[in-house]
Coordinates of C-alpha atoms and ligand atoms in Angstrom, one line a residue:
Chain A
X1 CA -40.8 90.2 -1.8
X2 CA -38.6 93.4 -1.7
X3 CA -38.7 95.6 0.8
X4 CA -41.0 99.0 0.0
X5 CA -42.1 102.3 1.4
X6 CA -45.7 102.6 1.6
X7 CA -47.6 106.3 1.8
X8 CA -51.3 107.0 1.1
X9 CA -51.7 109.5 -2.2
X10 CA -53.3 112.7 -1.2
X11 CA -54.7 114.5 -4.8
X12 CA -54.8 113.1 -8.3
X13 CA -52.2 115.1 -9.3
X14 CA -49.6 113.7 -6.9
X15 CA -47.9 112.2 -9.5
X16 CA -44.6 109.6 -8.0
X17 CA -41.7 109.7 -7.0
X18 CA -38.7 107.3 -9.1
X19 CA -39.4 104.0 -8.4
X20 CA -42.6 104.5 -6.9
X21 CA -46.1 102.8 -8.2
X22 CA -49.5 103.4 -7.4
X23 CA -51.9 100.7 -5.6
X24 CA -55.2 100.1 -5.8
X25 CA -56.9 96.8 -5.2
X26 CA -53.2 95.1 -5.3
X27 CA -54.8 92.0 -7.0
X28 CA -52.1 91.9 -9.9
X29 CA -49.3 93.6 -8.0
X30 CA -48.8 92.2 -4.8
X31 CA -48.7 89.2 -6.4
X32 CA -46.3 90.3 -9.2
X33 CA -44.6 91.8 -6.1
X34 CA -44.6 88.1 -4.2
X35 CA -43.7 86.6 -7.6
X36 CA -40.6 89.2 -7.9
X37 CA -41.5 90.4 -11.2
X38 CA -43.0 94.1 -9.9
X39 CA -40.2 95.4 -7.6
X40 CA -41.5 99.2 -6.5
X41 CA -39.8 101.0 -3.8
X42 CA -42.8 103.1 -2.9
X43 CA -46.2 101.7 -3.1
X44 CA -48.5 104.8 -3.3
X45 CA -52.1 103.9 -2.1
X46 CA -55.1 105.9 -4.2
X47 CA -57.7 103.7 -2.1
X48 CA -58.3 106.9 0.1
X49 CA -58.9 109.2 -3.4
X50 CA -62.5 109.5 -3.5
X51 CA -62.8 108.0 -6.9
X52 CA -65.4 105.9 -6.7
X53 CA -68.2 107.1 -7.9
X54 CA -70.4 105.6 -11.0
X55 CA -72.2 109.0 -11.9
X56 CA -74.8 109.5 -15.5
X57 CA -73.3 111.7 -18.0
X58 CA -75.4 113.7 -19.9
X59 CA -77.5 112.3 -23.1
X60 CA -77.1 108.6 -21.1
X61 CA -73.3 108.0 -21.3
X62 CA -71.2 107.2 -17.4
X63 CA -68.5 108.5 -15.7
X64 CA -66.7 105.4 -13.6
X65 CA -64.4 106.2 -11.4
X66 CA -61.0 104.4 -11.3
X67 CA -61.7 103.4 -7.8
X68 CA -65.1 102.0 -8.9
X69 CA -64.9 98.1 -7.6
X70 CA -65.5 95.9 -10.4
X71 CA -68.2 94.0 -8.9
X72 CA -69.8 97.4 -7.8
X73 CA -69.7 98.2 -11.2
X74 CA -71.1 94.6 -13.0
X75 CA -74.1 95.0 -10.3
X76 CA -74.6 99.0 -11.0
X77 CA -78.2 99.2 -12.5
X78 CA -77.4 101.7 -15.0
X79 CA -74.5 99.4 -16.2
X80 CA -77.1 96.3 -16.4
X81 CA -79.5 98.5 -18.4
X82 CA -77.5 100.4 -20.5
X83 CA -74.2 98.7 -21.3
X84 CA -75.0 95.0 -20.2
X85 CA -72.0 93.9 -22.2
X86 CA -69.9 96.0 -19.6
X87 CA -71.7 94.3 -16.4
X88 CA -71.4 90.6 -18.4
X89 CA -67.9 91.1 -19.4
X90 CA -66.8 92.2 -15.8
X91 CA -68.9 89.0 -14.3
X92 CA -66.7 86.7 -17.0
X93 CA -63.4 87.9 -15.4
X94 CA -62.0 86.5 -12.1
X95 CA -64.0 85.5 -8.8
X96 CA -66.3 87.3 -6.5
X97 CA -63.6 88.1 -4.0
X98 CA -61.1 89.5 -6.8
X99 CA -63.8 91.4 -8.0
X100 CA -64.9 92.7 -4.4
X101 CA -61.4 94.5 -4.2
X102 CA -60.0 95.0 -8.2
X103 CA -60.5 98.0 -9.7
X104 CA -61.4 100.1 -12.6
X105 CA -58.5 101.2 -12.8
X106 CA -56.2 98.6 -12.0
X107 CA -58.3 96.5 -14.0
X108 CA -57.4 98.3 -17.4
X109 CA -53.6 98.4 -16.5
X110 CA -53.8 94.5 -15.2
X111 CA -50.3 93.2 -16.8
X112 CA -50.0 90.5 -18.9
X113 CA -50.4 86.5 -17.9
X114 CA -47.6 85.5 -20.4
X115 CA -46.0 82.4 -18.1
X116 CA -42.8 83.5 -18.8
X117 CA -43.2 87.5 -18.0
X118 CA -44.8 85.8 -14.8
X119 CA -41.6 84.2 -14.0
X120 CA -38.8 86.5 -13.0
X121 CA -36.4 83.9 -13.3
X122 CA -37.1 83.6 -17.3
X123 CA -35.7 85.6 -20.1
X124 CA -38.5 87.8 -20.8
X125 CA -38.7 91.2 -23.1
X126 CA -41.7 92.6 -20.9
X127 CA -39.8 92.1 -17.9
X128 CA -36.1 92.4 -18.4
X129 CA -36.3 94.2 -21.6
X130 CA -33.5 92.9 -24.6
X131 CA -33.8 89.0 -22.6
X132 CA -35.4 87.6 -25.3
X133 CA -39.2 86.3 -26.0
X134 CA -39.2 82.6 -25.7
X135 CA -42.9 82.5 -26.0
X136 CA -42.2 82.7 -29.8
X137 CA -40.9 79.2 -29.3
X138 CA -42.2 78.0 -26.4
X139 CA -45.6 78.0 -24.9
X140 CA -47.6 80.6 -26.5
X141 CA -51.1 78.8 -27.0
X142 CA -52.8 81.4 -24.9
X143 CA -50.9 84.1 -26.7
X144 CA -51.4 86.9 -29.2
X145 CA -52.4 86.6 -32.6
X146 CA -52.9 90.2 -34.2
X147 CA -50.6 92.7 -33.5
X148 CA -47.8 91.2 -32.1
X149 CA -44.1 91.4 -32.7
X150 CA -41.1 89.6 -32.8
X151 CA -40.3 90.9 -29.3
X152 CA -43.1 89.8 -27.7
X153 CA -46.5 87.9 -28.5
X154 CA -48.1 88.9 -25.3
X155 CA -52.3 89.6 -24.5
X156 CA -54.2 91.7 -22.5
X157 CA -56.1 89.7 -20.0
X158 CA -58.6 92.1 -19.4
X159 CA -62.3 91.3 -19.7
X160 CA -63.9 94.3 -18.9
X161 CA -61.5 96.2 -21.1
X162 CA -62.6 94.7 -24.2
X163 CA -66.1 95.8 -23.6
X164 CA -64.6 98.9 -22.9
X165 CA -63.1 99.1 -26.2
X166 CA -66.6 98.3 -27.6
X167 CA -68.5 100.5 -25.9
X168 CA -65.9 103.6 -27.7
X169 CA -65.3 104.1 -23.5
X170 CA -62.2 107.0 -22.6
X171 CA -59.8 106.9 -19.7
X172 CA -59.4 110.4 -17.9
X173 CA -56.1 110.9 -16.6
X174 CA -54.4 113.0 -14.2
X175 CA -50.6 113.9 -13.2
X176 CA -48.5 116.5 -12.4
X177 CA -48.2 117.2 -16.5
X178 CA -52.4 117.9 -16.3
X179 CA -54.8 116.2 -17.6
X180 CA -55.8 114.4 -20.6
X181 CA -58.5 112.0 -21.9
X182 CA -57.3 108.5 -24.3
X183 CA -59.2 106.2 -25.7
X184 CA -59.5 102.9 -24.4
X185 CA -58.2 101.4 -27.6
X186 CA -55.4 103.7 -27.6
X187 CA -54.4 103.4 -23.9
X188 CA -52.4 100.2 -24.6
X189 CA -49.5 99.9 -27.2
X190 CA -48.8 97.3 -29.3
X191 CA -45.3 95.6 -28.2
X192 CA -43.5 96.3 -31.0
X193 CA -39.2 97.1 -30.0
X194 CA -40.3 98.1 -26.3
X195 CA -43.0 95.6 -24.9
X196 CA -41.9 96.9 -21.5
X197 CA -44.1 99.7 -21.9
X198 CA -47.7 98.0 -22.0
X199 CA -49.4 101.8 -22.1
X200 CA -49.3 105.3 -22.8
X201 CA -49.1 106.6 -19.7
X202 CA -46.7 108.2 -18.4
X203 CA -45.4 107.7 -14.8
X204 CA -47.1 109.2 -12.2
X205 CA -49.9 109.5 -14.4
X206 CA -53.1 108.1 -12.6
X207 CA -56.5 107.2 -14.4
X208 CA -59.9 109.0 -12.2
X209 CA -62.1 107.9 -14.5
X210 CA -63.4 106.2 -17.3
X211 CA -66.2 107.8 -19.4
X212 CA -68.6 105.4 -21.3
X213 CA -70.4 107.4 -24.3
X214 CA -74.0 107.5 -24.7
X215 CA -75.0 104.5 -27.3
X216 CA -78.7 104.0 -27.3
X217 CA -77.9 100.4 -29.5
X218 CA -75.6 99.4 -26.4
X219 CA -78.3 98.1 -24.2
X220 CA -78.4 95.3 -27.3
X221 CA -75.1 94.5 -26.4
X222 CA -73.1 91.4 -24.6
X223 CA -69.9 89.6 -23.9
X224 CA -68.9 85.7 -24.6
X225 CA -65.6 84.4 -23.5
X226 CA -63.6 81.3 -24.0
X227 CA -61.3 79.4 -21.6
X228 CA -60.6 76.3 -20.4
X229 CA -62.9 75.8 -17.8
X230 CA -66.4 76.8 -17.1
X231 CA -65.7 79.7 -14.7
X232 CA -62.6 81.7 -12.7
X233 CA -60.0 81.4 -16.0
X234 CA -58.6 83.8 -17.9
X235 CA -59.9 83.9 -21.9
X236 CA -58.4 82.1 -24.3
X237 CA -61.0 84.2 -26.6
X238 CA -63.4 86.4 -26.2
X239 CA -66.0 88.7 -28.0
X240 CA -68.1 92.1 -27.1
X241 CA -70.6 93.3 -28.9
X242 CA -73.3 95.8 -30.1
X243 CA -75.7 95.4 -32.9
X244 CA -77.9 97.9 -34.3
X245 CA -80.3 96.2 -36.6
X246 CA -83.0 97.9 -39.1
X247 CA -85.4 96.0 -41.6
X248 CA -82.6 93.3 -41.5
X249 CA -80.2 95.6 -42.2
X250 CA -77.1 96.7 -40.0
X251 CA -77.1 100.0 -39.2
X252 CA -74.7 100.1 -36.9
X253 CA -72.1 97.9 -35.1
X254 CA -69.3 97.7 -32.2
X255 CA -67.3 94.7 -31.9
X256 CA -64.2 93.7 -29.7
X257 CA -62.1 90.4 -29.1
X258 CA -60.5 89.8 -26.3
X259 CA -57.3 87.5 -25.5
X260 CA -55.8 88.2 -29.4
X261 CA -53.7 90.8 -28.9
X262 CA -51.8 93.4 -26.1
X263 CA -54.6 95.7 -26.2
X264 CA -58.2 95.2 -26.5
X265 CA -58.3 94.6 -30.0
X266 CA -61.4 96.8 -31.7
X267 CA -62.5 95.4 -35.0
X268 CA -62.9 98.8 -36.6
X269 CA -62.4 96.7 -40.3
X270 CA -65.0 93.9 -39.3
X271 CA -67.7 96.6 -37.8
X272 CA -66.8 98.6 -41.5
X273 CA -67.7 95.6 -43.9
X274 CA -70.7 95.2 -41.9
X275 CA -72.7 98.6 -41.6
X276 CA -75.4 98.9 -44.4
X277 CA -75.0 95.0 -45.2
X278 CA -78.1 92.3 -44.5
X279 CA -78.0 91.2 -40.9
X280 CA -77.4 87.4 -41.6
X281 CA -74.7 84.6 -40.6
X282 CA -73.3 84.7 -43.8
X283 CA -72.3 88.6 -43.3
X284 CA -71.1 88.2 -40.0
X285 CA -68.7 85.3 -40.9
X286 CA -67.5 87.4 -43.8
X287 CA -67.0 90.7 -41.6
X288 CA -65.2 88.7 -38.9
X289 CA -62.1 87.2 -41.6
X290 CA -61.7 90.7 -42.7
X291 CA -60.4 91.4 -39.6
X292 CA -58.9 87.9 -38.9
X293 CA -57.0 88.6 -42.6
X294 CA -54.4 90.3 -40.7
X295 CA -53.7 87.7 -38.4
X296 CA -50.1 85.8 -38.2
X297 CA -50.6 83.2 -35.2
X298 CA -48.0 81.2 -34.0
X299 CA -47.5 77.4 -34.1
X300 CA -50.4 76.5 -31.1
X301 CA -52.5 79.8 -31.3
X302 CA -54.0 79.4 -34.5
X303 CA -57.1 77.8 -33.5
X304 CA -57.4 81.5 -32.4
X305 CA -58.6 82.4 -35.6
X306 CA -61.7 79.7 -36.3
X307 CA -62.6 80.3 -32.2
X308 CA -62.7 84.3 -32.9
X309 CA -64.5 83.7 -36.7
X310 CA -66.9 81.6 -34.6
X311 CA -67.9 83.2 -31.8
X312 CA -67.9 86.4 -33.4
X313 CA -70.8 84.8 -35.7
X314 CA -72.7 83.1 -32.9
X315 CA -72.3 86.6 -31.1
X316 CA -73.7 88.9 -33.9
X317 CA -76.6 86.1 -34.3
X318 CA -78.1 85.9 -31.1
X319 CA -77.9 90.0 -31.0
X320 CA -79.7 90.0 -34.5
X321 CA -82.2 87.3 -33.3
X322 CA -83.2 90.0 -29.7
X323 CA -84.0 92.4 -32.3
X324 CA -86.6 90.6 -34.7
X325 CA -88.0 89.6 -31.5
Chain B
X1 CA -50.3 99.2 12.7
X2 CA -53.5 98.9 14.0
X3 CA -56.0 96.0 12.6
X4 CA -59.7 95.0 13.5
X5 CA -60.3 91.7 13.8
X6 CA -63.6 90.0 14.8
X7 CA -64.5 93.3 16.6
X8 CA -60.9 94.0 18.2
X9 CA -58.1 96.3 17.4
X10 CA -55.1 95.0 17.3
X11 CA -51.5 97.0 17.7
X12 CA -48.9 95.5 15.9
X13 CA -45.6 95.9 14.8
X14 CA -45.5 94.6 10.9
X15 CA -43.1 94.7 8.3
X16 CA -45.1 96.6 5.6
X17 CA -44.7 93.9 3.3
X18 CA -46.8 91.4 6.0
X19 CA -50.2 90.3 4.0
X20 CA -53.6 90.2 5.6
X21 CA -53.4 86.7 5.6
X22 CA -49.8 86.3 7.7
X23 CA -50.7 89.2 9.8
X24 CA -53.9 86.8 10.8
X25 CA -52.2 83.6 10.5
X26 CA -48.5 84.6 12.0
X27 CA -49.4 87.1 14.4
X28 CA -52.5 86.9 15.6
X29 CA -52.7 83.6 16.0
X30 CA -56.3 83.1 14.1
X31 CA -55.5 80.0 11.7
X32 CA -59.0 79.6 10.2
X33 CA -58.1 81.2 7.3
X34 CA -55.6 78.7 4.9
X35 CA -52.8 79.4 2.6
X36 CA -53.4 77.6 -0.5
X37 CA -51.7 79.0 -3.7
X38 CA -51.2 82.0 -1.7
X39 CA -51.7 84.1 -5.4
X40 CA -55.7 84.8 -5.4
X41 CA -56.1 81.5 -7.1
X42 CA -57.9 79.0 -4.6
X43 CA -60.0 81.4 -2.1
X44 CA -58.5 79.0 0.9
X45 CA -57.3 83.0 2.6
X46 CA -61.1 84.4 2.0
X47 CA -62.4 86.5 4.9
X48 CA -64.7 89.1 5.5
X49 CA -63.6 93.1 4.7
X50 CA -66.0 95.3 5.5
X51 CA -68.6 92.2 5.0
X52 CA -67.2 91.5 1.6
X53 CA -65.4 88.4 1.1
X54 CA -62.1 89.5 -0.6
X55 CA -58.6 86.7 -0.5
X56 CA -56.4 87.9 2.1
X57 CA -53.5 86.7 0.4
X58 CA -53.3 89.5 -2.2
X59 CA -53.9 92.2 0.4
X60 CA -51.4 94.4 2.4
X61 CA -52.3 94.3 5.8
X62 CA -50.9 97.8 5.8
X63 CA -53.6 99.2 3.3
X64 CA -56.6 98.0 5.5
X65 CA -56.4 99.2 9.2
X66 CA -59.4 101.2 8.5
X67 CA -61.3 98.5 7.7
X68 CA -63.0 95.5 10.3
X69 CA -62.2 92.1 8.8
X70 CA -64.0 89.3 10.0
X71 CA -62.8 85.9 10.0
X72 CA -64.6 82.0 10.2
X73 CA -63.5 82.3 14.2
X74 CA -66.1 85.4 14.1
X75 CA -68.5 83.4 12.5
X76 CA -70.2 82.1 15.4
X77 CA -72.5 79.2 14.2
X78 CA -73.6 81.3 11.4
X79 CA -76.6 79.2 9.3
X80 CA -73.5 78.5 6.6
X81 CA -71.6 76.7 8.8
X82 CA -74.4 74.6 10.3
X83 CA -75.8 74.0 6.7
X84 CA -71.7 72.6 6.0
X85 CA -72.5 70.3 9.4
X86 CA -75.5 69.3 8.3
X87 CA -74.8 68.7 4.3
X88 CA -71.8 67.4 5.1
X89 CA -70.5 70.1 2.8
X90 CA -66.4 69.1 3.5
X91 CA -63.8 66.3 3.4
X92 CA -60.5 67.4 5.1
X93 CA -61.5 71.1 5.7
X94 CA -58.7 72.7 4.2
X95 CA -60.9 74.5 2.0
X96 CA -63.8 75.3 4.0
X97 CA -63.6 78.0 6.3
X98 CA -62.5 80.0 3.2
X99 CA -65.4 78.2 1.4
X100 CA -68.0 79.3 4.4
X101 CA -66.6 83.2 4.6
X102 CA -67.0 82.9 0.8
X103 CA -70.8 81.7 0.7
X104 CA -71.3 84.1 3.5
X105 CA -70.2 86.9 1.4
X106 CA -71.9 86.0 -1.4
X107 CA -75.5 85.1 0.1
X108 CA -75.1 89.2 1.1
X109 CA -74.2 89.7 -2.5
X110 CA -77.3 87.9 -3.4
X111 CA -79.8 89.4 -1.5
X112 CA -78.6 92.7 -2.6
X113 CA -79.0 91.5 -6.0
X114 CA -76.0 91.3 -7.6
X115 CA -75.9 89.4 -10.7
X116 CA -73.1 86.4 -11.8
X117 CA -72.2 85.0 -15.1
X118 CA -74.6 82.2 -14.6
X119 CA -77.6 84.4 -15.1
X120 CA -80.2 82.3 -14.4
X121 CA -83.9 83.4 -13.2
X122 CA -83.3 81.6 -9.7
X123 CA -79.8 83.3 -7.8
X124 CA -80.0 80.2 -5.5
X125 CA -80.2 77.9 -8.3
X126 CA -77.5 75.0 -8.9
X127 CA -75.7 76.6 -11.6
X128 CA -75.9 80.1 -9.9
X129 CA -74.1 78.7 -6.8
X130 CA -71.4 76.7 -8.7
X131 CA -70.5 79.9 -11.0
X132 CA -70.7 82.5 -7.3
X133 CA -68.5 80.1 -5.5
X134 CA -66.1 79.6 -8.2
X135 CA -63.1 81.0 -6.6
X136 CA -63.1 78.6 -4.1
X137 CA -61.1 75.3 -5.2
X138 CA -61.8 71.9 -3.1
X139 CA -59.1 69.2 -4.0
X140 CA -61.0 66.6 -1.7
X141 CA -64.0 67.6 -4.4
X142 CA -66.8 68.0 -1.7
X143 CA -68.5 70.5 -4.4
X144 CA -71.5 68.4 -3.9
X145 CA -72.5 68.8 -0.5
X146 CA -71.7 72.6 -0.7
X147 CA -74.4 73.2 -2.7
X148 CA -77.4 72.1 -0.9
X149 CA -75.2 73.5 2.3
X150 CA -75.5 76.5 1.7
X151 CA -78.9 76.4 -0.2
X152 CA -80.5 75.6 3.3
X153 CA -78.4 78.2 4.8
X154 CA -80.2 81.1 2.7
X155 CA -83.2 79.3 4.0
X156 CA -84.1 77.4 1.0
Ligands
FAD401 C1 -56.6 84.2 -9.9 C2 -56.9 85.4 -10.7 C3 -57.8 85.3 -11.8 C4 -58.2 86.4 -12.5 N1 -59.0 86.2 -13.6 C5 -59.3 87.3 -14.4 C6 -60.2 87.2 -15.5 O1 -60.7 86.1 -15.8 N2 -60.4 88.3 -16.2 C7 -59.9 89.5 -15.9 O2 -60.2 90.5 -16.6 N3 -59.1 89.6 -14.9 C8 -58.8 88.6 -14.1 N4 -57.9 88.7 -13.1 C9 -57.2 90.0 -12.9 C10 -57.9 91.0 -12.1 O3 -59.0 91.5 -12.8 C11 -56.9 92.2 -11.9 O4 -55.9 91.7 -11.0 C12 -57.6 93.4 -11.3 O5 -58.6 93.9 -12.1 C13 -56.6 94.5 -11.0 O6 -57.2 95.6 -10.3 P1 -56.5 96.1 -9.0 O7 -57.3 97.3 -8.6 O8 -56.4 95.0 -8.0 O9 -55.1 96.6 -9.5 P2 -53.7 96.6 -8.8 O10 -53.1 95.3 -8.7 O11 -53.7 97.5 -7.6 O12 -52.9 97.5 -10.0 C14 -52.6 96.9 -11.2 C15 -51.7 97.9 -12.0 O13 -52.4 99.1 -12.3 C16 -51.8 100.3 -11.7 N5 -52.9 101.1 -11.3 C17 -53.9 100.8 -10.5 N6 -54.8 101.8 -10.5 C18 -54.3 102.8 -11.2 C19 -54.8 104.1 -11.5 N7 -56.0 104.6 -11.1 N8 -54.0 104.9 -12.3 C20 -52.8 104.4 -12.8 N9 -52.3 103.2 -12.4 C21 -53.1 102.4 -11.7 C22 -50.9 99.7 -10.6 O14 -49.8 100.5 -10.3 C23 -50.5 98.3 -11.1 O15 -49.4 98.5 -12.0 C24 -57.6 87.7 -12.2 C25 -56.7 87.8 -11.2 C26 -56.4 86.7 -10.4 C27 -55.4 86.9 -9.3
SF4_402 S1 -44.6 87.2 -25.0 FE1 -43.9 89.2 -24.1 S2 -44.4 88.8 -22.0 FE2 -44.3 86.8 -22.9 S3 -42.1 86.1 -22.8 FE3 -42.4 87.1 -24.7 S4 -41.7 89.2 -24.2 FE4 -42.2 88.3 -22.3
FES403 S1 -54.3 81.5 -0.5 FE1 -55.4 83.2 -1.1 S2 -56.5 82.6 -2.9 FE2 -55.2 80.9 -2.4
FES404 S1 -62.5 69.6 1.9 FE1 -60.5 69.0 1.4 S2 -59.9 70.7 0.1 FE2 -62.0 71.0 0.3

């Protein structure tokens, strides 16, 4: 590992220094650090920021704080009530001693798991930028398959984000340029010619919060991932979701897949060609290739696409089927 | 920098780069805790912070002198580590005095009831235990004997 100053942050607004980046629960960097693919020269520690708190917005919505552990938040009543998908989507990701010490925060800005941007000794856009992808070629079965570019295929590995995306949540930010509020499903880019820059953020921009909306339909909501093994993997799919249903009719709909993209990938064209349609298999199916139409896998991703049509059925099923009971 | 460790501080002199788990392992001399993977992936480093089980591979030991970390040489015949004894919850031990500060974390997390993906009715059940003490691998397989181990240690 290189070498590093360390200092403890001291307001929001601190902003950092060149070649400084902030640490919160140090899951993903200190281990991109050990793995010599993160390479700060100041680690700036928000632990001491007293941004913590899970605290009820008005009309029923949350404010989390970016220091909010994630298992704090998966086991926060109000989360369980309100937003299970939230509390069931945090649960899917990890183990209980990574989510004992992750983030909020760090959560949303985890970096990809793309093998080769995971290897600092591989050719890697993300990591050396103009080094070339060779996941295009090479293994990308885990890999994107809306979005992406010719640059770079990678996901998001983020559970909890994807719910987040669901739910309409917003990240609050603060630097020494003031504040602002993004959208979850805006905070990350797609690759495009600069997959080095995962986010909009600027540096020395540092997220306090994130603010889940009021959505009465939400506490009908929940999360189903895929992976390889039963529990402590990373998705190799996965779906959040809301349903509103009315006299077998959709009124209203939120729906996210995970492990498909390098954001959270919101299925605004899906949850579209489903509002005012009959609440049955058929419709789901239907809503789920309108948004799969735009997807160009690769040569071992595309069972992507049947995965995400299935799920995304199964998902909207069992949510229909809680509400005629 | 100063460190807590089974209810002593500790002054040492560590490069800031020094993890939880060398500061324990290389310099204080405590080698319960394992290095496995030594990336967050096996829970062989898992000790106490605070009473939460966290890996102490992926933390700084600089980031945590306010904190009291409690390793499986503080456990001190703790009803987990007699239930391992008794279930025979182990093979080589590599894995299990991460795998007994894990199930001691988590039986806290249970009785302040904290949900897991498993979601069944019972917290204790089978399938509740295998999905809570999923980030601790076993090569030698002893999965089990853990179970019923630490059942009994809940007092079940
Ligand atoms: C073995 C293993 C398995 C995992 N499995 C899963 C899984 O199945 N699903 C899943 O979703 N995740 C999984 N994870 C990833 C884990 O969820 C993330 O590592 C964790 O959420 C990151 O949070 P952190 O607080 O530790 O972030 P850190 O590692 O501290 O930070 C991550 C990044 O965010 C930046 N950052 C942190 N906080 C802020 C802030 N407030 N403002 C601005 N920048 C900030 C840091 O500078 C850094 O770049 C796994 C990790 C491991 C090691
Ligand atoms: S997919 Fe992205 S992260 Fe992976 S090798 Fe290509 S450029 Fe790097
Ligand atoms: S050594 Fe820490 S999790 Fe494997
Ligand atoms: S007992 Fe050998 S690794 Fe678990």
């Amino acid at each position: 590992m290189k070498t590093f100053a360390y200092r403890t942050a001291v307001t929001p607004a601190d902003g950092l220094e060149p070649g400084a980046v902030f640490l919160a629960g140090g899951t993903n960097l200190v281990d991109l650090m050990k793995l010599g693919v993160a390479t700060p020269d100041v680690l700036v520690d928000v632990n001491k920021l007293p941004l913590d708190e899970i605290a009820d917005l008005p009309g029923g919505g949350l404010r989390i704080g970016a220091g909010a552990r994630n298992s704090d938040v998966a086991a926060d009543p109000r989360v369980r009530r309100d937003f299970p998908v939230l509390s069931e989507a945090l649960l899917a990701g990890a183990s209980g001693q990574l989510r004992n010490v992750a983030t909020t925060g760090g959560n949303l800005l985890q970096r990809t798991r793309c093998r080769y941007f995971m290897d600092a000794s591989k050719p890697c856009n993300k990591h050396t930028p103009g080094s070339g992808c060779p996941a295009r070629d090479g293994d990308h079965r885990d890999l994107a398959i809306l979005g992406a570019s010719a640059s770079c295929v990678a996901t998001h590995p983020s559970d909890m984000a994807v719910a987040l995306a669901a739910l309409g949540a917003t990240v609050r930010v603060d630097g020494p340029a003031g504040r602002r509020v993004i959208p979850v499903t805006g905070l990350h880019r797609l690759p495009g010619d600069t997959p080095e820059r995962d986010t909009v953020l600027e540096h020395g921009e540092l997220i306090t919060a994130v603010e889940v909306p009021p959505l009465p339909f939400a506490h009908r909501s929940t999360y189903r991932k895929a992976r390889d093994r039963a529990s402590y993997a990373f998705a190799v799919g996965s779906v959040a979701a809301a349903l509103d249903v009315h006299d077998g009719v959709v009124r209203d709909v939120r729906l996210a897949w995970g492990a498909v993209a390098h954001r959270p990938w919101r299925a605004f064209a899906a949850e579209e060609r489903l509002r005012g349609r009959p609440a049955t298999r058929a419709e789901f199916t239907a809503a789920a290739d309108v948004e799969l139409a735009a997807a160009e896998p690769l040569r071992d991703n595309a069972y992507k696409i049947n995965l995400l049509r299935r799920m995304t059925t199964a998902v909207l099923e069992r949510l229909a089927e809680g509400a005629r009971r | 920098m100063r460190l807590t460790v089974n209810g002593t501080e500790h002054v040492l002199d560590l490069d800031p780069r020094t993890t939880l788990l060398d500061a324990l392992r290389e310099h204080l001399g405590l080698t319960g805790a394992k290095k496995g993977c030594d990336h967050g992936q096996c829970g062989a480093c898992t000790v106490l912070l605070d009473g939460r089980r966290v890996n102490s591979c992926l933390l700084l030991a600089i980031a945590h002198q306010d904190s009291h970390v409690t390793t499986i040489e503080g456990l001190d015949g703790h009803p987990v580590q007699r239930g391992f004894l008794e279930h025979d919850g182990f093979q080589c031990g590599y894995c299990t005095p991460g795998q007994i500060c894990s199930a001691v974390g988590m039986l806290d997390e249970v009785d302040r009831g904290w949900p897991s993906a498993a979601a069944d009715d019972d917290p204790l059940s089978d399938a509740e235990i295998r999905e809570r003490m999923s980030g601790n691998l076993c090569r030698c397989g002893a999965y089990p004997h853990m179970v019923p181990a630490i059942r009994q240690a809940a007092g079940r």
